Amino acid sequence: MRERFASMHWCTILGIVLTATLLLNTGCGGGGNSTTSGTPQNGSVSVMLSDAGTPDWATIGVKVLNIAFIPQGGGANVNVYTTPSPAPVVNLAQLDSIEELMGKLSVPAGTYTGAVLTLSGNQGDVTLIVAAQPTSGFPLAGGTVVAANQIQIQGTSGSAGSLTVPLNLNFTAPLVVTANQTAALNVEFDLSHPAFLVGHVTSGGIVWAVNFNGPVHPKPIEDLTKLVLRHIYGSVTAVAADNTSITISRLFPAKPVTSPETAVDSKQSLTILADSTNGTIFYDLDAKTSGTIKSFAAQASSLTGKFVRVAARYQQDGSLVAVRIWVSSTFAKVWLDPEGYIYHVDQTTNTLTVADEDGTATALTVNANTQFFFRRPGAGDKDATPIGTGTAFLANLYRGFKVHADVVDALATPLVAQEVDIEIARFDGTVSAASATGFTDTRQFPTSADNYTVALSYISNTTPNGKDANGNAVTGFKWWYFTFPTKPDTGATAITDFIAATSGVVSFGPSIPAPTVWAESYATWGDAANPNGWSVAWTILAPSPIPLGTVSAPWSASTSSFGMSVTVGTITSPTVTVDVSTTAGSATQVYQVDKSGTGIVTVSPQDITSASGLAAFTSSTNGVGLNGTKVKVFGVPTANGHIKAYLIAYFTGTAPTM
């Protein structure tokens, strides 16, 4: 799904959704801040960033300057996070449905209805580096570092040199912070939403407009203990007197990448427990030894001052437990191990190629001792147990999986993988042959050897699978449309509905390929439905990108639709009807894209549930009420041959050339 959006010639519209999600580990609470004998009482909020990633980018770096909570009932916003100087760069491209833990913040007890997230908006504060092998048709070569003057950050305020982008996040339910208890906030950047990065291709080159003020969708954290956290970097500041835990200062790798890699201190302190039940696998990278520990007693005298990388999981009380931990006296050693998307799996040479953050690809040799783990934080014993060992397991890996590997010796040639953490097992491609037991996923890549056609089964209908929109426990397979993540289809009719939703067909004539039904599926290992393989827990149906077209039948208010045609060479397609929803909560997302003669690109969301937004979109002057208006539609083919639009961009000013 990510690459489908990225492959359009007129732009790379990867997207961003800033979704405030929250978990309440506490009971109900009222507005305002609680006090005891006049002393304000604080709780803790674990603040995390995540995204739905894109393999076309190795780095999409942003700087979070400040987070403030909005108290229920009014009053001044409560500042809960201010970045140190220099501000660390968070690489969103590495957070594919996993969480980057910014810190565990002290917050006055009370009830909060939203937050203001402030990003840095100066030229050069957003870093863009193309992945090692982007999709066919992507307008930049692999490893390209986009120049700062080619990036235009939208929605900035302030003066030159001190520009910021304030983002207002409205919580779907109040966030209750109780004294001495822990809650969590997850801000999700959905990089594949067609509203974030607009690469406007013209005869003069590409201008990348970064639009942070995109759609906001709530995505509640269903269970803190099941979150997959990105590996945490830090420096050890203390070991507990009882040796059960270590305290670290949270570190972020410097961006752009330095040589040797250095760290930026976030000034946030975290406590990490050893797993006293299942054991923590402890890797000493300096001594090149490893073993399983249940406390830090044997290491206590030498840990303080050393650098660590931790694969951690949450416990229900908000504490962090180390599943695996890597330790070295130098930061570069804990950072060097490859992290990113799998690019190639070669069972002939027993190599695995993984993307790096600088846009290069790293080849790893897999041998008989290489262990493979699948992150399952909700089950501590499974999270700490390999699901396979040796070269034969490569048959179960596919391009697009998100992994973080560990090598035997970072200075050796070739690099040999000691263990591979599979953080996300994602299949994305064309859906076909959906049935009561599963479906076929077909994917093609620039390198044909990476192509796959996989028959995927749904998870068992008795397997717990989070909650529905009303907070009720769900078992079995679930799915939703990309633009409506808060409305999953669950329960007894989910599979039947999925079969119906993937069977639509639309035609632009024989000269233009018919849009396919595209989906992104997240799998789990060892479910009852497939004990020795992958089973799909949930699928996101992606609106297919329709080629850049023009309005050929103006807006009809009575049918809430318009017609569009596509021209290829000298051939213009028949008109296809585009159905648009104006219903609040499920409305088609609409963006007006303007490019002035001076090269400035502006992306403006239009709320078509309002009279003014609908009027602008359907205008007979420059909207879809005018024949010839350029439009980019993302939608799903329906049984009646129409396109059900989930996102539409329409162009005013200078239209794109492709």
XYZ file of C-alpha atoms in Angstrom:
658
model
C 0.000 0.000 0.000
C 2.799 2.435 0.848
C 4.490 2.017 -2.511
C 1.210 2.257 -4.393
C 0.828 5.843 -3.245
C 4.470 6.645 -3.857
C 4.578 5.466 -7.466
C 2.432 8.209 -8.983
C 4.368 10.472 -11.359
C 2.589 13.690 -10.476
C 3.655 13.439 -6.905
C 4.771 11.236 -4.120
C 1.860 11.707 -1.789
C 2.862 9.519 1.077
C 0.918 11.246 3.781
C 0.673 11.917 7.432
C -2.055 11.231 9.901
C -1.464 12.595 13.349
C -3.535 10.358 15.538
C -3.779 10.963 19.239
C -4.338 7.634 20.887
C -4.499 6.889 24.537
C -4.593 4.137 27.052
C -6.063 4.671 30.483
C -4.460 2.495 33.131
C -6.387 4.483 35.709
C -9.938 4.967 36.825
C -12.223 7.867 35.998
C -11.231 11.387 36.955
C -12.596 14.880 36.814
C -11.219 18.019 35.288
C -8.458 20.089 36.771
C -5.433 19.013 38.791
C -5.559 17.131 42.070
C -3.675 18.252 45.152
C -2.862 16.853 48.555
C -2.397 19.452 51.301
C -1.850 22.072 48.638
C 0.862 20.088 46.822
C 0.087 19.231 43.163
C 0.078 15.493 42.507
C 1.585 14.075 39.316
C 1.037 10.961 37.265
C 3.086 9.593 34.381
C 2.315 9.547 30.673
C 4.408 7.448 28.302
C 4.547 9.463 25.071
C 5.205 7.526 21.883
C 5.434 8.292 18.179
C 4.555 5.784 15.487
C 3.571 5.695 11.843
C 2.415 3.536 9.007
C 5.689 3.401 7.090
C 6.797 3.615 3.491
C 9.583 1.580 1.909
C 10.243 4.392 -0.607
C 11.978 6.508 2.042
C 14.917 5.566 4.252
C 14.580 8.713 6.361
C 11.724 11.116 6.991
C 13.195 13.033 9.885
C 11.279 15.504 12.064
C 12.060 17.408 15.239
C 9.482 17.450 18.037
C 10.006 20.657 20.012
C 7.177 20.644 22.507
C 4.109 18.762 23.712
C 1.410 20.474 25.771
C -1.838 18.968 27.094
C -5.172 20.797 26.908
C -7.037 20.539 30.248
C -10.718 19.720 30.293
C -12.837 22.682 31.281
C -10.392 25.309 30.038
C -7.334 26.914 31.485
C -3.786 27.229 30.229
C -2.250 24.331 28.335
C 0.046 22.173 30.474
C 3.550 21.806 29.052
C 4.732 18.192 29.432
C 7.710 17.946 27.056
C 10.328 20.390 25.813
C 13.130 19.150 23.601
C 16.758 19.544 24.651
C 19.155 21.488 22.470
C 20.031 20.283 19.915
C 16.648 18.714 19.225
C 16.930 14.999 18.352
C 15.622 13.920 14.961
C 12.997 11.171 14.938
C 13.087 9.071 11.768
C 9.441 8.333 11.030
C 10.327 5.947 8.202
C 11.499 3.352 10.740
C 8.239 3.352 12.719
C 6.025 1.077 10.644
C 3.249 0.323 13.154
C 5.773 0.266 15.967
C 6.283 2.911 18.647
C 9.221 5.228 19.306
C 9.177 5.916 23.032
C 9.993 9.592 23.519
C 9.942 9.357 27.293
C 7.885 8.772 30.407
C 6.723 12.258 31.312
C 5.558 13.663 34.627
C 2.106 15.226 34.161
C -0.158 16.975 36.714
C -3.061 14.717 37.629
C -6.236 15.718 35.815
C -8.303 15.198 32.691
C -7.121 16.350 29.276
C -9.087 16.591 26.032
C -6.266 17.128 23.571
C -2.666 18.095 22.987
C -0.644 20.590 20.992
C 2.361 19.003 19.279
C 4.911 21.540 18.040
C 7.373 20.586 15.304
C 10.339 22.568 14.053
C 9.556 24.236 10.722
C 12.766 25.898 9.554
C 14.356 25.017 6.252
C 16.407 21.890 6.870
C 14.350 20.743 9.878
C 12.676 18.015 7.802
C 15.118 15.425 6.447
C 14.234 13.351 3.374
C 16.436 10.494 2.139
C 15.197 8.069 -0.516
C 15.325 4.353 0.232
C 17.922 2.103 -1.342
C 15.532 0.814 -3.986
C 12.362 2.898 -4.383
C 9.345 1.809 -6.379
C 9.428 1.782 -10.164
C 8.331 5.234 -11.297
C 9.513 6.951 -8.133
C 10.992 10.258 -9.323
C 14.276 10.080 -7.353
C 17.127 7.580 -7.340
C 17.838 5.372 -4.347
C 19.855 7.058 -1.603
C 19.098 10.601 -2.832
C 19.242 13.224 -0.099
C 16.636 15.862 -0.911
C 18.112 19.360 -0.684
C 16.656 21.558 2.037
C 15.664 24.231 -0.490
C 13.501 21.655 -2.300
C 11.398 21.039 0.810
C 8.563 23.439 1.625
C 7.077 22.947 5.100
C 3.424 23.933 5.222
C 1.588 25.659 8.072
C 4.550 27.323 9.761
C 4.294 30.230 12.172
C 6.849 32.559 13.717
C 9.832 34.348 12.276
C 12.633 33.108 10.022
C 15.027 30.891 11.945
C 12.405 30.145 14.614
C 9.590 28.704 12.521
C 7.354 26.085 14.104
C 4.390 23.969 13.052
C 1.758 23.704 15.823
C -0.538 20.697 15.478
C -3.752 20.452 17.476
C -4.672 16.881 18.422
C -8.184 16.226 19.691
C -8.440 13.073 21.794
C -11.325 10.749 20.953
C -11.909 10.316 24.697
C -10.489 12.340 27.587
C -7.050 11.319 28.806
C -7.243 10.823 32.562
C -3.964 11.190 34.463
C -4.117 9.926 38.044
C -1.477 10.620 40.683
C 1.195 7.921 40.876
C -0.363 5.998 37.979
C 0.678 5.601 34.342
C -1.223 6.461 31.159
C 0.022 6.516 27.553
C -0.278 8.755 24.513
C 0.590 7.605 21.018
C 0.869 10.141 18.175
C 0.778 8.266 14.899
C 2.243 9.684 11.696
C 0.694 7.773 8.812
C 3.244 8.278 6.065
C 1.106 6.646 3.398
C -1.791 9.066 3.654
C -2.103 11.046 0.400
C -1.778 14.466 2.032
C 1.687 14.671 3.542
C 4.471 14.798 0.972
C 3.344 16.356 -2.276
C 6.142 16.144 -4.811
C 4.867 18.468 -7.514
C 6.622 17.368 -10.723
C 7.015 20.157 -13.263
C 9.317 20.878 -16.180
C 11.570 22.720 -13.732
C 12.015 19.854 -11.268
C 10.357 18.630 -8.067
C 9.171 20.732 -5.146
C 8.301 18.665 -2.050
C 5.528 20.250 0.022
C 5.369 18.772 3.539
C 1.845 19.167 4.884
C 1.696 18.343 8.599
C -1.840 19.651 9.016
C -3.358 16.524 7.573
C -6.337 14.419 8.704
C -6.448 13.301 12.331
C -7.819 9.859 13.147
C -8.118 8.397 16.653
C -6.585 4.953 17.053
C -6.897 3.934 20.722
C -4.221 1.784 22.293
C -6.126 -1.391 23.009
C -3.525 -3.001 25.235
C -0.291 -1.389 26.395
C 1.328 -4.789 26.855
C 0.960 -5.624 23.139
C 2.700 -2.537 21.759
C 5.820 -3.262 19.714
C 8.405 -0.682 20.747
C 11.273 0.335 18.520
C 14.589 -0.590 20.095
C 15.473 1.970 22.774
C 18.935 3.564 22.908
C 20.403 4.979 26.084
C 23.327 5.356 28.435
C 23.213 3.631 31.811
C 23.150 6.123 34.685
C 22.459 3.731 37.562
C 21.801 0.123 38.572
C 19.133 -0.485 41.211
C 20.377 -1.535 44.635
C 18.524 -4.832 44.309
C 19.891 -5.330 40.756
C 16.389 -5.749 39.302
C 16.615 -2.761 36.967
C 18.816 -0.161 35.312
C 18.151 3.530 34.750
C 19.111 4.974 31.389
C 19.199 8.416 29.827
C 17.231 8.165 26.572
C 19.439 8.719 23.493
C 18.652 9.245 19.806
C 21.122 8.628 16.954
C 22.276 11.854 15.275
C 20.670 12.701 11.938
C 21.983 13.031 9.296
C 24.110 9.987 10.049
C 27.607 10.789 11.335
C 30.729 8.653 11.196
C 31.243 7.298 13.743
C 27.600 7.551 14.784
C 27.046 9.797 17.789
C 24.075 10.229 20.101
C 21.810 13.115 21.069
C 20.686 13.025 24.704
C 16.929 13.604 25.123
C 17.375 14.270 28.878
C 14.569 11.772 29.492
C 15.162 9.071 32.101
C 13.782 5.535 31.774
C 13.871 2.545 34.102
C 14.338 -0.863 32.442
C 13.663 -4.106 34.348
C 15.314 -7.446 33.723
C 12.781 -10.169 32.905
C 12.827 -12.153 36.135
C 10.377 -14.732 34.755
C 11.406 -15.484 31.169
C 14.929 -14.091 31.294
C 16.519 -11.262 29.307
C 19.009 -12.174 26.573
C 22.107 -10.077 27.306
C 24.644 -9.344 24.544
C 28.032 -7.893 25.537
C 29.211 -6.425 22.234
C 32.689 -5.619 23.532
C 33.388 -9.102 24.889
C 31.338 -10.710 22.058
C 29.465 -12.903 24.526
C 25.784 -13.504 25.190
C 23.630 -15.209 27.794
C 20.304 -15.083 29.592
C 19.970 -13.100 32.813
C 17.118 -12.600 35.302
C 18.765 -9.706 37.140
C 21.684 -7.352 36.581
C 23.629 -8.675 39.568
C 26.517 -10.106 37.553
C 26.837 -6.962 35.404
C 26.094 -4.279 38.020
C 29.685 -3.241 38.670
C 30.456 -2.528 34.998
C 27.206 -1.191 33.498
C 27.126 2.436 34.620
C 28.318 4.735 31.851
C 27.913 2.157 29.098
C 25.616 2.446 26.085
C 22.685 0.104 25.566
C 20.133 -0.843 22.946
C 17.040 -2.483 24.402
C 14.208 -4.488 22.873
C 11.617 -3.827 25.560
C 7.979 -4.566 26.289
C 5.452 -2.916 28.560
C 3.901 -4.546 31.589
C 0.327 -3.665 32.518
C 1.494 -1.223 35.199
C 3.468 0.778 32.631
C 6.898 -0.550 33.579
C 9.386 -1.574 30.868
C 10.973 -5.030 30.756
C 14.006 -5.872 28.622
C 13.468 -8.829 26.290
C 16.937 -8.432 24.754
C 19.657 -5.925 25.590
C 22.922 -5.024 23.836
C 25.727 -3.302 25.762
C 28.951 -1.581 24.693
C 31.362 1.077 25.883
C 30.884 2.914 22.542
C 27.609 4.134 21.069
C 28.532 3.168 17.499
C 28.574 -0.529 18.404
C 25.012 -0.587 19.737
C 23.794 1.476 16.775
C 25.544 -0.215 13.830
C 23.295 -3.264 13.533
C 21.012 -2.950 10.475
C 17.429 -1.795 10.992
C 14.811 -1.307 8.308
C 12.771 -3.047 5.660
C 13.833 -6.300 4.059
C 14.764 -5.627 0.429
C 15.905 -9.031 -0.748
C 15.796 -12.615 0.470
C 18.191 -14.911 -1.370
C 17.883 -18.549 -0.363
C 20.596 -19.568 -2.830
C 23.328 -17.515 -1.167
C 21.619 -17.454 2.262
C 21.655 -13.671 2.453
C 19.181 -11.141 3.721
C 19.391 -7.537 2.487
C 18.113 -4.861 4.859
C 17.704 -1.122 4.242
C 19.665 1.374 6.325
C 18.609 4.848 7.420
C 21.065 6.527 5.059
C 19.445 4.989 1.970
C 21.878 2.130 1.460
C 21.275 -1.612 1.627
C 23.197 -3.973 3.898
C 23.628 -7.650 3.051
C 23.580 -10.087 5.974
C 24.732 -13.682 5.777
C 22.431 -16.121 7.539
C 24.063 -19.257 8.908
C 23.007 -22.287 10.911
C 23.191 -20.309 14.170
C 21.127 -17.276 13.149
C 18.019 -16.976 15.318
C 14.759 -15.368 14.199
C 12.373 -13.733 16.670
C 8.878 -12.365 16.067
C 7.940 -9.535 18.430
C 4.950 -10.539 20.571
C 5.160 -8.286 23.638
C 1.773 -9.455 24.919
C 3.259 -12.907 25.548
C 6.580 -12.573 27.354
C 7.600 -16.196 26.883
C 6.970 -16.094 23.109
C 8.621 -12.693 22.763
C 11.828 -14.153 24.183
C 11.748 -17.415 22.195
C 13.040 -17.731 18.617
C 10.486 -18.902 16.026
C 13.215 -20.365 13.841
C 16.935 -20.938 13.496
C 19.179 -21.357 10.486
C 19.057 -20.836 6.754
C 15.854 -22.794 6.106
C 13.799 -20.127 7.869
C 14.589 -17.617 5.100
C 11.704 -19.188 3.162
C 9.337 -17.483 5.626
C 10.674 -13.940 5.077
C 9.420 -11.510 2.430
C 10.357 -8.128 1.096
C 8.618 -5.422 3.118
C 8.969 -7.029 6.561
C 10.351 -4.565 9.134
C 13.329 -5.996 11.049
C 16.139 -5.023 13.364
C 19.085 -7.390 13.061
C 22.102 -8.023 15.261
C 25.427 -9.101 13.755
C 28.165 -11.257 15.197
C 30.885 -8.711 14.375
C 30.025 -5.246 13.012
C 33.529 -4.921 11.526
C 33.557 -8.268 9.729
C 33.098 -8.862 6.002
C 30.626 -10.258 5.215
C 28.312 -9.382 8.083
C 26.825 -12.470 9.725
C 23.424 -12.173 11.409
C 23.403 -13.411 14.982
C 19.679 -12.755 15.425
C 16.890 -11.034 13.497
C 13.968 -9.329 15.249
C 10.930 -9.400 12.947
C 9.016 -6.402 14.253
C 6.299 -6.298 11.603
C 5.307 -9.080 9.186
C 3.500 -7.076 6.526
C 2.169 -8.298 3.197
C 0.960 -5.648 0.774
C -0.347 -6.222 -2.701
C -3.316 -7.061 -4.881
C -6.058 -9.057 -3.185
C -7.737 -11.859 -5.113
C -9.635 -15.072 -4.495
C -10.951 -13.979 -1.097
C -12.809 -16.861 0.541
C -14.084 -17.945 3.918
C -10.617 -19.164 4.952
C -8.222 -16.639 3.402
C -7.129 -14.811 0.259
C -4.250 -14.507 -2.190
C -1.828 -11.606 -1.970
C 0.198 -10.811 -5.109
C 3.067 -8.341 -5.048
C 5.489 -7.175 -7.737
C 8.699 -5.233 -7.129
C 11.384 -3.552 -9.280
C 13.469 -6.703 -8.800
C 11.399 -9.624 -10.040
C 13.130 -12.051 -7.686
C 11.351 -10.308 -4.810
C 7.871 -10.824 -6.280
C 5.513 -13.063 -4.381
C 2.092 -14.642 -4.634
C 1.108 -15.940 -1.211
C -2.021 -17.715 -0.051
C -2.735 -16.214 3.361
C -5.114 -17.638 5.937
C -7.085 -15.556 8.419
C -6.294 -16.052 12.087
C -8.550 -18.432 13.966
C -11.974 -17.027 14.832
C -11.187 -17.748 18.490
C -7.898 -15.793 18.568
C -8.129 -12.541 20.607
C -7.583 -9.563 18.298
C -7.974 -6.287 20.198
C -11.230 -4.354 20.475
C -13.888 -2.910 18.214
C -14.934 0.744 17.909
C -17.085 0.395 21.044
C -14.320 -1.086 23.176
C -15.629 -4.634 23.010
C -13.152 -7.505 22.780
C -12.689 -8.904 19.262
C -11.731 -12.404 18.211
C -10.760 -13.465 14.712
C -9.918 -11.506 11.581
C -10.773 -7.805 11.236
C -10.363 -5.228 8.451
C -11.036 -1.594 7.643
C -10.693 1.003 4.915
C -7.434 2.943 5.052
C -9.057 6.319 5.719
C -11.350 5.001 8.473
C -9.128 3.160 10.999
C -11.605 3.790 13.818
C -14.298 1.784 12.018
C -12.988 -1.788 11.791
C -15.271 -4.496 10.434
C -15.279 -7.238 13.051
C -17.307 -10.198 14.189
C -19.324 -12.838 12.402
C -19.794 -10.859 9.180
C -16.243 -9.479 8.840
C -15.024 -12.108 6.377
C -18.221 -12.005 4.290
C -17.975 -8.214 4.096
C -14.295 -8.460 3.151
C -15.091 -10.807 0.266
C -17.726 -8.363 -1.023
C -15.441 -5.345 -0.637
C -12.659 -6.938 -2.691
C -14.785 -8.065 -5.634
C -15.513 -4.704 -7.346
C -14.325 -3.860 -10.881
C -14.001 -0.536 -12.715
C -12.841 0.018 -16.323
C -11.229 2.992 -18.069
C -11.209 1.124 -21.353
C -8.675 -1.260 -22.928
C -5.752 1.215 -22.994
C -5.559 1.860 -19.244
C -5.015 -0.892 -16.668
C -8.035 -1.408 -14.428
C -7.532 -0.309 -10.808
C -6.909 -3.284 -8.551
C -8.034 -3.918 -5.000
C -4.957 -3.213 -2.936
C -4.481 -4.116 0.697
C -1.953 -4.211 3.466
C -2.125 -7.207 5.777
C -0.392 -7.722 9.100
C 0.375 -11.300 10.018
C 1.269 -13.180 13.162
C 3.298 -16.363 13.537
C 2.062 -19.675 14.872
C -1.668 -18.975 15.203
C -4.008 -21.938 15.612
C -5.087 -21.447 11.987
C -1.497 -21.986 10.816
C 0.749 -23.258 13.631
C 3.932 -23.235 11.512
C 3.452 -20.124 9.418
C 1.882 -16.689 8.999
C -1.803 -15.909 9.520
C -3.435 -12.512 8.907
C -4.780 -10.754 11.985
C -5.979 -7.638 10.201
C -6.086 -6.118 6.731
C -6.333 -2.503 5.623
C -7.981 -1.958 2.250
C -6.123 0.806 0.456
C -7.846 3.203 -1.914
C -6.270 2.453 -5.283
C -4.511 5.389 -6.980
C -6.292 6.294 -10.202
C -4.059 7.912 -12.871
C -4.107 11.692 -12.962
C -7.283 12.669 -14.802
C -9.658 15.470 -15.650
C -13.259 16.153 -14.763
C -15.375 15.092 -17.755
C -18.834 15.207 -16.124
C -19.272 18.063 -13.614
C -20.449 17.607 -10.046
C -23.984 16.360 -9.522
C -25.440 17.296 -6.152
C -28.312 14.839 -6.558
C -25.988 11.832 -6.860
C -23.017 13.286 -4.921
C -20.689 12.338 -7.747
C -18.752 13.570 -10.748
C -17.214 11.910 -13.788
C -13.545 11.733 -14.707
C -11.525 10.517 -17.674
C -7.873 9.666 -18.119
C -5.758 10.446 -21.171
C -2.844 8.241 -22.239
C -1.049 9.589 -25.296
C -3.776 10.480 -27.757
C -6.371 8.141 -26.217
C -8.926 9.465 -23.731
C -10.814 6.958 -21.622
C -14.575 6.759 -21.215
C -15.998 8.717 -18.292
C -16.009 6.847 -14.978
C -18.288 7.936 -12.130
C -16.602 8.949 -8.866
C -18.896 8.666 -5.826
C -18.186 11.120 -3.007
C -19.378 10.934 0.606
C -20.202 14.171 2.467
C -21.319 12.398 5.652
C -19.503 13.550 8.783
C -17.287 10.793 10.166
C -16.990 8.962 6.864
C -16.613 11.828 4.383
C -14.234 11.659 1.439
C -11.043 13.512 2.274
C -10.455 16.390 -0.120
C -7.364 18.552 -0.706
C -6.962 21.588 -2.898
C -3.437 21.756 -4.323
C -2.202 25.080 -5.683
C 1.094 25.826 -7.357
C 1.905 29.445 -8.055
C 4.126 30.743 -10.808
C 6.852 31.324 -8.208
C 7.068 27.606 -7.441
C 5.230 27.677 -4.098
C 3.013 24.636 -3.537
C 0.111 24.918 -1.085
C -1.948 21.973 0.135
C -5.289 22.976 1.699
C -7.709 20.435 3.199
C -11.382 21.038 2.390
C -14.033 19.877 4.843
C -16.805 18.853 2.467
C -19.165 18.173 5.372
C -19.401 21.973 5.671
C -21.226 24.198 3.209
C -18.153 26.321 2.511
C -15.834 23.344 1.996
C -18.287 21.594 -0.305
C -18.815 24.813 -2.282
C -15.069 25.225 -2.820
C -14.662 21.596 -3.904
C -17.636 21.639 -6.302
C -16.952 25.116 -7.681
C -17.690 25.613 -11.382
C -14.717 27.976 -11.522
C -11.824 25.747 -10.432
C -13.367 22.743 -8.650
C -14.940 19.487 -9.795
C -17.940 21.458 -11.056
C -15.774 22.472 -14.020
C -14.908 20.197 -16.928
C -11.158 19.998 -17.381
C -10.159 20.422 -13.720
C -7.198 18.152 -12.957
C -7.996 15.560 -10.285
C -6.170 12.782 -8.496
C -8.520 10.193 -7.027
C -7.845 7.385 -4.569
C -10.713 4.966 -4.272
C -12.033 1.426 -4.254
C -13.742 -0.195 -7.272
C -17.385 -1.038 -6.555
C -19.776 -3.645 -7.925
C -21.596 -1.053 -10.081
C -18.395 -0.017 -11.882
C -17.976 3.265 -9.995
C -15.070 4.427 -7.869
C -15.864 4.939 -4.195
C -13.559 7.868 -3.451
C -11.690 7.989 -0.167
C -9.378 10.836 -1.093
C -9.414 13.419 -3.876
C -6.846 16.070 -4.724
C -7.904 18.736 -7.199
C -5.489 21.203 -8.733
C -5.753 24.926 -9.205
C -3.095 27.314 -10.411
C -0.328 25.576 -12.327
C -1.320 21.930 -12.815
C 1.269 19.134 -12.604
C 2.858 18.093 -15.876
C 2.493 14.358 -15.205
